[in-house]
PDB file of C-alpha atoms and ligand atoms in Angstrom:
ATOM      1  CA  MET F   1     151.830 110.033  99.749  1.00  0.00           C
ATOM      2  CA  SER F   2     148.609 111.804  99.259  1.00  0.00           C
ATOM      3  CA  THR F   3     147.809 113.411  95.785  1.00  0.00           C
ATOM      4  CA  ASN F   4     144.890 115.203  97.209  1.00  0.00           C
ATOM      5  CA  ASN F   5     145.460 118.880  98.659  1.00  0.00           C
ATOM      6  CA  ASN F   6     142.679 118.538 101.043  1.00  0.00           C
ATOM      7  CA  GLN F   7     143.813 116.563 104.000  1.00  0.00           C
ATOM      8  CA  ASP F   8     140.417 115.811 105.513  1.00  0.00           C
ATOM      9  CA  HIS F   9     139.534 113.942 102.295  1.00  0.00           C
ATOM     10  CA  ASP F  10     142.370 111.585 102.874  1.00  0.00           C
ATOM     11  CA  VAL F  11     141.161 110.476 106.376  1.00  0.00           C
ATOM     12  CA  PRO F  12     140.993 106.687 106.407  1.00  0.00           C
ATOM     13  CA  LYS F  13     137.355 105.246 106.862  1.00  0.00           C
ATOM     14  CA  ASP F  14     138.329 103.698 110.261  1.00  0.00           C
ATOM     15  CA  HIS F  15     139.505 106.932 111.870  1.00  0.00           C
ATOM     16  CA  PRO F  16     137.395 107.495 114.848  1.00  0.00           C
ATOM     17  CA  ARG F  17     136.471 110.994 113.806  1.00  0.00           C
ATOM     18  CA  TYR F  18     135.934 110.014 110.135  1.00  0.00           C
ATOM     19  CA  GLU F  19     132.256 111.225 109.800  1.00  0.00           C
ATOM     20  CA  SER F  20     132.918 114.458 111.566  1.00  0.00           C
ATOM     21  CA  LEU F  21     135.946 115.128 109.360  1.00  0.00           C
ATOM     22  CA  LYS F  22     134.104 114.155 106.203  1.00  0.00           C
ATOM     23  CA  TYR F  23     131.434 116.812 107.013  1.00  0.00           C
ATOM     24  CA  ARG F  24     133.996 119.538 107.805  1.00  0.00           C
ATOM     25  CA  HIS F  25     135.446 118.786 104.385  1.00  0.00           C
ATOM     26  CA  ASN F  26     131.940 119.353 102.709  1.00  0.00           C
ATOM     27  CA  ILE F  27     131.697 122.724 104.591  1.00  0.00           C
ATOM     28  CA  ILE F  28     135.102 123.792 103.573  1.00  0.00           C
ATOM     29  CA  GLU F  29     134.725 122.719  99.922  1.00  0.00           C
ATOM     30  CA  GLY F  30     131.206 124.468 100.137  1.00  0.00           C
ATOM     31  CA  MET F  31     132.912 127.598 101.233  1.00  0.00           C
ATOM     32  CA  LYS F  32     135.328 127.460  98.302  1.00  0.00           C
ATOM     33  CA  LYS F  33     132.384 127.110  95.897  1.00  0.00           C
ATOM     34  CA  LEU F  34     130.580 129.971  97.527  1.00  0.00           C
ATOM     35  CA  ILE F  35     127.804 127.840  98.857  1.00  0.00           C
ATOM     36  CA  VAL F  36     128.848 128.457 102.449  1.00  0.00           C
ATOM     37  CA  ALA F  37     129.406 131.870 104.080  1.00  0.00           C
ATOM     38  CA  GLU F  38     132.615 132.270 106.158  1.00  0.00           C
ATOM     39  CA  ALA F  39     130.466 132.542 109.174  1.00  0.00           C
ATOM     40  CA  GLY F  40     128.930 129.170 108.332  1.00  0.00           C
ATOM     41  CA  LEU F  41     132.172 127.523 109.324  1.00  0.00           C
ATOM     42  CA  MET F  42     131.737 128.950 112.752  1.00  0.00           C
ATOM     43  CA  ALA F  43     128.128 127.978 112.860  1.00  0.00           C
ATOM     44  CA  HIS F  44     129.152 124.428 111.904  1.00  0.00           C
ATOM     45  CA  GLY F  45     131.802 124.440 114.874  1.00  0.00           C
ATOM     46  CA  ARG F  46     129.066 125.425 117.257  1.00  0.00           C
ATOM     47  CA  GLY F  47     127.020 122.658 115.943  1.00  0.00           C
ATOM     48  CA  GLU F  48     129.808 120.119 116.409  1.00  0.00           C
ATOM     49  CA  CYS F  49     130.353 121.181 119.930  1.00  0.00           C
ATOM     50  CA  PHE F  50     126.712 120.423 120.841  1.00  0.00           C
ATOM     51  CA  ASP F  51     126.660 117.282 118.803  1.00  0.00           C
ATOM     52  CA  TYR F  52     129.628 115.992 120.893  1.00  0.00           C
ATOM     53  CA  MET F  53     127.824 116.593 124.023  1.00  0.00           C
ATOM     54  CA  LEU F  54     124.799 114.531 122.613  1.00  0.00           C
ATOM     55  CA  GLY F  55     127.245 111.526 121.919  1.00  0.00           C
ATOM     56  CA  GLU F  56     126.906 112.286 118.139  1.00  0.00           C
ATOM     57  CA  LYS F  57     123.730 110.157 117.783  1.00  0.00           C
ATOM     58  CA  THR F  58     120.026 110.800 117.505  1.00  0.00           C
ATOM     59  CA  SER F  59     118.270 110.679 120.803  1.00  0.00           C
ATOM     60  CA  GLU F  60     114.906 109.056 121.358  1.00  0.00           C
ATOM     61  CA  ILE F  61     113.266 112.458 121.882  1.00  0.00           C
ATOM     62  CA  ALA F  62     114.768 113.655 118.620  1.00  0.00           C
ATOM     63  CA  LYS F  63     113.186 110.697 116.973  1.00  0.00           C
ATOM     64  CA  GLU F  64     109.852 111.768 118.490  1.00  0.00           C
ATOM     65  CA  SER F  65     110.477 115.343 117.263  1.00  0.00           C
ATOM     66  CA  ILE F  66     111.218 114.023 113.619  1.00  0.00           C
ATOM     67  CA  GLU F  67     107.752 112.032 113.558  1.00  0.00           C
ATOM     68  CA  ALA F  68     105.954 115.190 114.786  1.00  0.00           C
ATOM     69  CA  ALA F  69     107.689 117.312 112.163  1.00  0.00           C
ATOM     70  CA  VAL F  70     106.806 114.843 109.344  1.00  0.00           C
ATOM     71  CA  ALA F  71     103.232 114.570 110.461  1.00  0.00           C
ATOM     72  CA  LEU F  72     103.034 118.529 110.627  1.00  0.00           C
ATOM     73  CA  LEU F  73     104.498 118.810 107.088  1.00  0.00           C
ATOM     74  CA  TYR F  74     101.869 116.382 105.719  1.00  0.00           C
ATOM     75  CA  LEU F  75      99.201 118.274 107.579  1.00  0.00           C
ATOM     76  CA  ALA F  76     100.178 121.561 105.988  1.00  0.00           C
ATOM     77  CA  LYS F  77      98.427 123.292 103.263  1.00  0.00           C
ATOM     78  CA  TYR F  78     101.305 124.657 101.884  1.00  0.00           C
ATOM     79  CA  PRO F  79     104.767 123.562 103.446  1.00  0.00           C
ATOM     80  CA  VAL F  80     108.090 125.081 102.280  1.00  0.00           C
ATOM     81  CA  ILE F  81     111.636 123.979 103.050  1.00  0.00           C
ATOM     82  CA  SER F  82     114.068 126.865 103.722  1.00  0.00           C
ATOM     83  CA  VAL F  83     117.721 126.096 102.591  1.00  0.00           C
ATOM     84  CA  ASN F  84     120.746 127.906 103.677  1.00  0.00           C
ATOM     85  CA  GLY F  85     124.324 127.526 102.594  1.00  0.00           C
ATOM     86  CA  ASN F  86     125.342 124.918 105.392  1.00  0.00           C
ATOM     87  CA  THR F  87     122.522 122.664 104.623  1.00  0.00           C
ATOM     88  CA  ALA F  88     123.022 122.878 100.853  1.00  0.00           C
ATOM     89  CA  ALA F  89     126.645 121.772 101.294  1.00  0.00           C
ATOM     90  CA  LEU F  90     126.026 119.060 103.877  1.00  0.00           C
ATOM     91  CA  CYS F  91     123.079 117.196 102.302  1.00  0.00           C
ATOM     92  CA  PRO F  92     121.699 118.462  99.005  1.00  0.00           C
ATOM     93  CA  LYS F  93     120.412 115.073  97.860  1.00  0.00           C
ATOM     94  CA  MET F  94     118.464 114.485 101.065  1.00  0.00           C
ATOM     95  CA  LEU F  95     116.824 117.905 100.856  1.00  0.00           C
ATOM     96  CA  VAL F  96     115.647 117.215  97.287  1.00  0.00           C
ATOM     97  CA  GLU F  97     114.387 113.833  98.280  1.00  0.00           C
ATOM     98  CA  LEU F  98     112.392 115.075 101.248  1.00  0.00           C
ATOM     99  CA  SER F  99     111.082 118.109  99.190  1.00  0.00           C
ATOM    100  CA  LYS F 100     109.746 115.479  96.583  1.00  0.00           C
ATOM    101  CA  ILE F 101     108.163 113.099  99.098  1.00  0.00           C
ATOM    102  CA  ILE F 102     106.276 115.582 101.138  1.00  0.00           C
ATOM    103  CA  ASN F 103     105.725 117.842  98.006  1.00  0.00           C
ATOM    104  CA  ALA F 104     107.190 120.978  99.577  1.00  0.00           C
ATOM    105  CA  PRO F 105     109.319 123.452  97.410  1.00  0.00           C
ATOM    106  CA  LEU F 106     112.839 124.404  98.337  1.00  0.00           C
ATOM    107  CA  GLU F 107     113.361 128.061  98.896  1.00  0.00           C
ATOM    108  CA  ILE F 108     116.934 129.439  99.071  1.00  0.00           C
ATOM    109  CA  ASN F 109     117.047 131.953 102.054  1.00  0.00           C
ATOM    110  CA  LEU F 110     120.515 133.378 103.079  1.00  0.00           C
ATOM    111  CA  PHE F 111     121.575 135.479 106.003  1.00  0.00           C
ATOM    112  CA  TYR F 112     124.950 136.427 104.386  1.00  0.00           C
ATOM    113  CA  ARG F 113     124.404 137.490 100.678  1.00  0.00           C
ATOM    114  CA  LYS F 114     127.160 137.575  98.281  1.00  0.00           C
ATOM    115  CA  GLU F 115     127.481 137.807  94.656  1.00  0.00           C
ATOM    116  CA  GLY F 116     127.123 134.323  93.151  1.00  0.00           C
ATOM    117  CA  ARG F 117     126.102 132.550  96.316  1.00  0.00           C
ATOM    118  CA  ILE F 118     122.462 132.042  95.259  1.00  0.00           C
ATOM    119  CA  ASP F 119     123.608 130.631  91.849  1.00  0.00           C
ATOM    120  CA  ALA F 120     126.165 128.303  93.617  1.00  0.00           C
ATOM    121  CA  ILE F 121     123.437 126.953  95.918  1.00  0.00           C
ATOM    122  CA  LYS F 122     120.866 126.686  93.002  1.00  0.00           C
ATOM    123  CA  LYS F 123     123.538 124.608  91.082  1.00  0.00           C
ATOM    124  CA  VAL F 124     124.169 122.242  93.801  1.00  0.00           C
ATOM    125  CA  LEU F 125     120.540 121.650  94.436  1.00  0.00           C
ATOM    126  CA  GLU F 126     119.934 121.110  90.671  1.00  0.00           C
ATOM    127  CA  ASP F 127     122.914 118.692  90.495  1.00  0.00           C
ATOM    128  CA  ALA F 128     120.958 116.796  93.198  1.00  0.00           C
ATOM    129  CA  GLY F 129     117.762 116.606  91.181  1.00  0.00           C
ATOM    130  CA  ALA F 130     115.836 119.678  92.374  1.00  0.00           C
ATOM    131  CA  GLU F 131     113.081 120.691  89.899  1.00  0.00           C
ATOM    132  CA  MET F 132     111.533 123.551  91.677  1.00  0.00           C
ATOM    133  CA  ILE F 133     113.713 126.145  93.513  1.00  0.00           C
ATOM    134  CA  LEU F 134     112.287 129.296  95.023  1.00  0.00           C
ATOM    135  CA  GLY F 135     114.052 132.320  96.216  1.00  0.00           C
ATOM    136  CA  ILE F 136     116.205 132.812  93.191  1.00  0.00           C
ATOM    137  CA  ASN F 137     114.693 135.870  91.581  1.00  0.00           C
ATOM    138  CA  GLU F 138     115.907 138.558  93.863  1.00  0.00           C
ATOM    139  CA  THR F 139     113.852 141.313  92.065  1.00  0.00           C
ATOM    140  CA  LYS F 140     110.515 139.441  92.838  1.00  0.00           C
ATOM    141  CA  MET F 141     111.159 139.024  96.584  1.00  0.00           C
ATOM    142  CA  VAL F 142     108.879 140.476  99.253  1.00  0.00           C
ATOM    143  CA  GLU F 143     109.874 141.627 102.655  1.00  0.00           C
ATOM    144  CA  ILE F 144     108.897 140.183 106.222  1.00  0.00           C
ATOM    145  CA  GLU F 145     108.408 143.515 108.028  1.00  0.00           C
ATOM    146  CA  GLU F 146     109.431 142.094 111.378  1.00  0.00           C
ATOM    147  CA  LEU F 147     112.978 141.377 110.235  1.00  0.00           C
ATOM    148  CA  SER F 148     115.816 143.737 109.620  1.00  0.00           C
ATOM    149  CA  SER F 149     118.470 141.181 108.281  1.00  0.00           C
ATOM    150  CA  ASN F 150     118.828 140.248 104.591  1.00  0.00           C
ATOM    151  CA  ARG F 151     116.696 137.209 105.325  1.00  0.00           C
ATOM    152  CA  ARG F 152     113.490 139.541 105.563  1.00  0.00           C
ATOM    153  CA  ASN F 153     113.245 138.966 101.857  1.00  0.00           C
ATOM    154  CA  VAL F 154     111.140 135.783 101.020  1.00  0.00           C
ATOM    155  CA  ASP F 155     109.668 134.461  97.877  1.00  0.00           C
ATOM    156  CA  PRO F 156     106.109 135.733  97.326  1.00  0.00           C
ATOM    157  CA  ASN F 157     105.287 132.077  96.053  1.00  0.00           C
ATOM    158  CA  GLY F 158     107.085 130.219  98.899  1.00  0.00           C
ATOM    159  CA  ILE F 159     107.538 131.219 102.642  1.00  0.00           C
ATOM    160  CA  LYS F 160     105.404 134.361 102.293  1.00  0.00           C
ATOM    161  CA  ILE F 161     102.289 132.099 101.679  1.00  0.00           C
ATOM    162  CA  ALA F 162     103.391 128.981 103.475  1.00  0.00           C
ATOM    163  CA  ASP F 163     101.753 127.917 106.574  1.00  0.00           C
ATOM    164  CA  VAL F 164     104.521 125.455 107.835  1.00  0.00           C
ATOM    165  CA  VAL F 165     108.002 126.396 107.173  1.00  0.00           C
ATOM    166  CA  PHE F 166     110.763 123.628 107.645  1.00  0.00           C
ATOM    167  CA  VAL F 167     113.993 125.656 108.736  1.00  0.00           C
ATOM    168  CA  PRO F 168     117.074 123.601 109.152  1.00  0.00           C
ATOM    169  CA  LEU F 169     119.741 125.555 110.932  1.00  0.00           C
ATOM    170  CA  GLU F 170     117.957 128.886 111.307  1.00  0.00           C
ATOM    171  CA  ASP F 171     118.784 132.073 112.944  1.00  0.00           C
ATOM    172  CA  GLY F 172     116.817 132.969 115.956  1.00  0.00           C
ATOM    173  CA  ASP F 173     115.644 136.437 114.741  1.00  0.00           C
ATOM    174  CA  ARG F 174     114.144 134.824 111.789  1.00  0.00           C
ATOM    175  CA  THR F 175     112.446 132.058 113.718  1.00  0.00           C
ATOM    176  CA  GLU F 176     110.843 134.669 115.893  1.00  0.00           C
ATOM    177  CA  ALA F 177     109.809 136.777 112.888  1.00  0.00           C
ATOM    178  CA  LEU F 178     108.236 133.665 111.308  1.00  0.00           C
ATOM    179  CA  LYS F 179     106.226 132.914 114.442  1.00  0.00           C
ATOM    180  CA  LYS F 180     105.076 136.540 114.465  1.00  0.00           C
ATOM    181  CA  ILE F 181     103.628 136.137 111.067  1.00  0.00           C
ATOM    182  CA  GLU F 182     101.924 133.043 112.160  1.00  0.00           C
ATOM    183  CA  LYS F 183     103.934 130.438 110.360  1.00  0.00           C
ATOM    184  CA  LYS F 184     104.342 127.050 112.038  1.00  0.00           C
ATOM    185  CA  VAL F 185     108.130 126.547 112.364  1.00  0.00           C
ATOM    186  CA  ILE F 186     109.939 123.234 112.374  1.00  0.00           C
ATOM    187  CA  ALA F 187     113.694 123.658 113.094  1.00  0.00           C
ATOM    188  CA  VAL F 188     116.741 121.303 113.277  1.00  0.00           C
ATOM    189  CA  ASP F 189     119.304 122.688 115.825  1.00  0.00           C
ATOM    190  CA  LEU F 190     121.823 120.885 117.750  1.00  0.00           C
ATOM    191  CA  ASN F 191     121.730 123.631 120.460  1.00  0.00           C
ATOM    192  CA  PRO F 192     118.687 123.058 122.483  1.00  0.00           C
ATOM    193  CA  ILE F 193     118.681 126.433 124.081  1.00  0.00           C
ATOM    194  CA  SER F 194     119.406 128.527 120.894  1.00  0.00           C
ATOM    195  CA  ARG F 195     116.486 131.256 120.282  1.00  0.00           C
ATOM    196  CA  THR F 196     115.591 129.140 117.336  1.00  0.00           C
ATOM    197  CA  SER F 197     114.997 125.968 119.490  1.00  0.00           C
ATOM    198  CA  LEU F 198     113.080 127.948 121.964  1.00  0.00           C
ATOM    199  CA  TRP F 199     110.799 129.575 119.419  1.00  0.00           C
ATOM    200  CA  ALA F 200     110.123 126.801 117.009  1.00  0.00           C
ATOM    201  CA  ASP F 201     106.984 124.622 117.285  1.00  0.00           C
ATOM    202  CA  VAL F 202     108.898 121.449 116.699  1.00  0.00           C
ATOM    203  CA  THR F 203     112.701 121.406 117.334  1.00  0.00           C
ATOM    204  CA  ILE F 204     114.544 118.577 116.251  1.00  0.00           C
ATOM    205  CA  VAL F 205     117.774 118.613 118.473  1.00  0.00           C
ATOM    206  CA  ASP F 206     119.920 116.655 116.091  1.00  0.00           C
ATOM    207  CA  ASN F 207     122.610 116.909 113.419  1.00  0.00           C
ATOM    208  CA  ILE F 208     120.903 117.709 110.081  1.00  0.00           C
ATOM    209  CA  VAL F 209     123.023 115.025 108.419  1.00  0.00           C
ATOM    210  CA  ARG F 210     121.333 112.362 110.732  1.00  0.00           C
ATOM    211  CA  THR F 211     117.922 114.060 110.715  1.00  0.00           C
ATOM    212  CA  LEU F 212     117.248 114.121 107.059  1.00  0.00           C
ATOM    213  CA  PRO F 213     117.560 110.394 106.284  1.00  0.00           C
ATOM    214  CA  LYS F 214     115.362 109.740 109.287  1.00  0.00           C
ATOM    215  CA  MET F 215     112.727 112.193 108.052  1.00  0.00           C
ATOM    216  CA  ILE F 216     112.765 110.677 104.565  1.00  0.00           C
ATOM    217  CA  LYS F 217     112.189 107.188 106.150  1.00  0.00           C
ATOM    218  CA  ILE F 218     109.292 108.392 108.350  1.00  0.00           C
ATOM    219  CA  ALA F 219     107.853 110.343 105.411  1.00  0.00           C
ATOM    220  CA  ASN F 220     107.641 107.154 103.362  1.00  0.00           C
ATOM    221  CA  ILE F 221     106.114 105.355 106.402  1.00  0.00           C
ATOM    222  CA  LEU F 222     103.512 108.033 106.995  1.00  0.00           C
ATOM    223  CA  LYS F 223     102.834 108.792 103.233  1.00  0.00           C
ATOM    224  CA  ASN F 224      99.334 107.203 103.309  1.00  0.00           C
ATOM    225  CA  ALA F 225      98.475 107.896 106.845  1.00  0.00           C
ATOM    226  CA  GLU F 226      95.009 109.163 107.677  1.00  0.00           C
ATOM    227  CA  GLU F 227      94.667 112.730 108.710  1.00  0.00           C
ATOM    228  CA  LYS F 228      93.480 111.647 112.148  1.00  0.00           C
ATOM    229  CA  GLU F 229      96.652 109.728 112.827  1.00  0.00           C
ATOM    230  CA  LEU F 230      98.764 112.687 111.759  1.00  0.00           C
ATOM    231  CA  LYS F 231      96.780 114.979 113.905  1.00  0.00           C
ATOM    232  CA  ASN F 232      97.148 112.611 116.876  1.00  0.00           C
ATOM    233  CA  ILE F 233     100.813 112.692 116.478  1.00  0.00           C
ATOM    234  CA  VAL F 234     100.982 116.343 116.393  1.00  0.00           C
ATOM    235  CA  GLU F 235      98.562 116.709 119.308  1.00  0.00           C
ATOM    236  CA  LYS F 236     100.589 114.528 121.622  1.00  0.00           C
ATOM    237  CA  TYR F 237     103.905 116.148 120.902  1.00  0.00           C
ATOM    238  CA  ASP F 238     105.159 118.755 123.323  1.00  0.00           C
ATOM    239  CA  ASN F 239     108.136 120.976 122.443  1.00  0.00           C
ATOM    240  CA  LYS F 240     108.763 122.193 125.940  1.00  0.00           C
ATOM    241  CA  ARG F 241     109.071 118.604 127.049  1.00  0.00           C
ATOM    242  CA  ASN F 242     111.417 118.001 124.068  1.00  0.00           C
ATOM    243  CA  ILE F 243     113.685 120.812 125.156  1.00  0.00           C
ATOM    244  CA  GLN F 244     113.832 119.651 128.665  1.00  0.00           C
ATOM    245  CA  VAL F 245     114.481 116.028 127.755  1.00  0.00           C
ATOM    246  CA  SER F 246     117.125 117.062 125.206  1.00  0.00           C
ATOM    247  CA  LEU F 247     118.975 119.236 127.844  1.00  0.00           C
ATOM    248  CA  ASP F 248     118.772 116.200 130.270  1.00  0.00           C
ATOM    249  CA  THR F 249     120.162 113.925 127.452  1.00  0.00           C
ATOM    250  CA  ILE F 250     123.198 116.302 127.382  1.00  0.00           C
ATOM    251  CA  ILE F 251     123.538 116.377 131.088  1.00  0.00           C
ATOM    252  CA  GLN F 252     123.454 112.568 131.490  1.00  0.00           C
ATOM    253  CA  TYR F 253     126.084 112.195 128.658  1.00  0.00           C
ATOM    254  CA  ILE F 254     128.479 114.619 130.396  1.00  0.00           C
ATOM    255  CA  LYS F 255     127.996 112.965 133.528  1.00  0.00           C
ATOM    256  CA  LYS F 256     128.919 109.600 132.067  1.00  0.00           C
ATOM    257  CA  GLN F 257     131.825 111.149 130.188  1.00  0.00           C
ATOM    258  CA  LYS F 258     133.133 112.651 133.498  1.00  0.00           C
ATOM    259  CA  LYS F 259     133.041 109.117 135.007  1.00  0.00           C
ATOM    260  CA  ASP F 260     134.868 107.638 131.953  1.00  0.00           C
ATOM    261  CA  ALA F 261     137.382 110.384 131.872  1.00  0.00           C
ATOM    262  CA  PHE F 262     138.408 109.732 135.436  1.00  0.00           C
ATOM    263  CA  LYS F 263     139.156 105.991 134.668  1.00  0.00           C
ATOM    264  CA  ILE F 264     141.703 107.372 132.054  1.00  0.00           C
ATOM    265  CA  LEU F 265     143.115 110.260 134.022  1.00  0.00           C
ATOM    266  CA  LYS F 266     145.836 109.292 136.398  1.00  0.00           C
ATOM    267  CA  ASP F 267     146.397 110.967 139.747  1.00  0.00           C
TER     268      ASP F 267
HETATM  269  P1  ATP P   1     120.084 131.532 117.595  1.00  0.00           P
HETATM  270  O1  ATP P   1     120.193 132.595 116.498  1.00  0.00           O
HETATM  271  O2  ATP P   1     119.025 130.602 117.275  1.00  0.00           O
HETATM  272  O3  ATP P   1     120.042 132.039 118.927  1.00  0.00           O
HETATM  273  P2  ATP P   1     122.928 131.207 117.301  1.00  0.00           P
HETATM  274  O4  ATP P   1     122.998 132.531 116.980  1.00  0.00           O
HETATM  275  O5  ATP P   1     123.780 130.698 118.584  1.00  0.00           O
HETATM  276  O6  ATP P   1     121.423 130.672 117.447  1.00  0.00           O
HETATM  277  P3  ATP P   1     123.266 130.531 114.576  1.00  0.00           P
HETATM  278  O7  ATP P   1     124.693 131.045 114.092  1.00  0.00           O
HETATM  279  O8  ATP P   1     122.167 131.562 114.251  1.00  0.00           O
HETATM  280  O9  ATP P   1     123.282 130.251 116.127  1.00  0.00           O
HETATM  281  O10 ATP P   1     122.783 129.387 113.846  1.00  0.00           O
HETATM  282  C1  ATP P   1     123.590 128.106 113.896  1.00  0.00           C
HETATM  283  C2  ATP P   1     122.894 127.075 114.765  1.00  0.00           C
HETATM  284  O11 ATP P   1     122.976 125.919 113.974  1.00  0.00           O
HETATM  285  C3  ATP P   1     123.651 126.797 115.998  1.00  0.00           C
HETATM  286  O12 ATP P   1     122.766 126.676 117.193  1.00  0.00           O
HETATM  287  C4  ATP P   1     124.309 125.518 115.805  1.00  0.00           C
HETATM  288  O13 ATP P   1     124.264 124.618 116.997  1.00  0.00           O
HETATM  289  C5  ATP P   1     123.391 124.820 114.868  1.00  0.00           C
HETATM  290  N1  ATP P   1     123.981 123.854 113.890  1.00  0.00           N
HETATM  291  C6  ATP P   1     125.251 124.009 113.128  1.00  0.00           C
HETATM  292  N2  ATP P   1     125.411 122.949 112.382  1.00  0.00           N
HETATM  293  C7  ATP P   1     124.506 122.136 112.593  1.00  0.00           C
HETATM  294  C8  ATP P   1     124.080 120.768 112.087  1.00  0.00           C
HETATM  295  N3  ATP P   1     124.802 120.128 111.191  1.00  0.00           N
HETATM  296  N4  ATP P   1     122.982 120.244 112.400  1.00  0.00           N
HETATM  297  C9  ATP P   1     122.117 120.899 113.335  1.00  0.00           C
HETATM  298  N5  ATP P   1     122.326 122.047 113.912  1.00  0.00           N
HETATM  299  C10 ATP P   1     123.478 122.730 113.489  1.00  0.00           C
HETATM  300 MG1   MG P   2     121.843 133.417 115.410  1.00  0.00          MG
END
């Protein structure tokens, strides 16, 4: 019998949905620790649904987007990584690792503010080894006028002055606002037709938990690449094509599932 109160945690490793249940567990635990907002649970569920329709794997076009994203981050004068509750709960160590390799600070930026949430996220990032965290001094924040939500507040030493902002799991309004103030935006979003996906310059249609390790790997490979090579990667990348191919990937996957389902379903 289990001694653990959390059932997800007891899921055997050979369970076909082990990975998915493990990340649900992280999100739920994150909510208990105030890292994740209640609405973050639903956002995660929406992500899972799209992930299911992508076959829960990183597509070839997502790999291309990851390479373009890394090249853009290396070409940036001042790149910043925006962190929300879900990302902090799912992959704090990888956020810190990427931030160190590409030399971009982490900025905590929340849609749902609650007493203690910033401290909880700061702690999980610090425990993961973060040295420089922005967005924690609320009295010093400045506003992005184009936005009405809580997230209009940004750090004057971070997103405010950044030229490239990496925003895993972003909200559409904010992506649009960041574009209006002329930032280059890199998003990770499993939904290829969310407003975020359509507004971003580079949209990685993939699960953040698979994207970050791949970004870190590519960042290590491109670390000493010449500017010319990086520019070439960015110039040949086309986000419109990326969205089209990502949607086609979903369509093809569903068609295959339909065929397979009919092999199981009896008359
Ligand atoms: P938008 O505001 O961009 O139109 P939305 O309102 O439908 O999108 P939000 O709740 O603002 O969605 O943001 C959550 C988004 O994050 C969803 O599109 C969801 O698919 C995506 N998402 C959730 N979990 C993950 C994850 N682990 N990896 C990548 N994307 C995710
Ligand atoms: Mg939204």
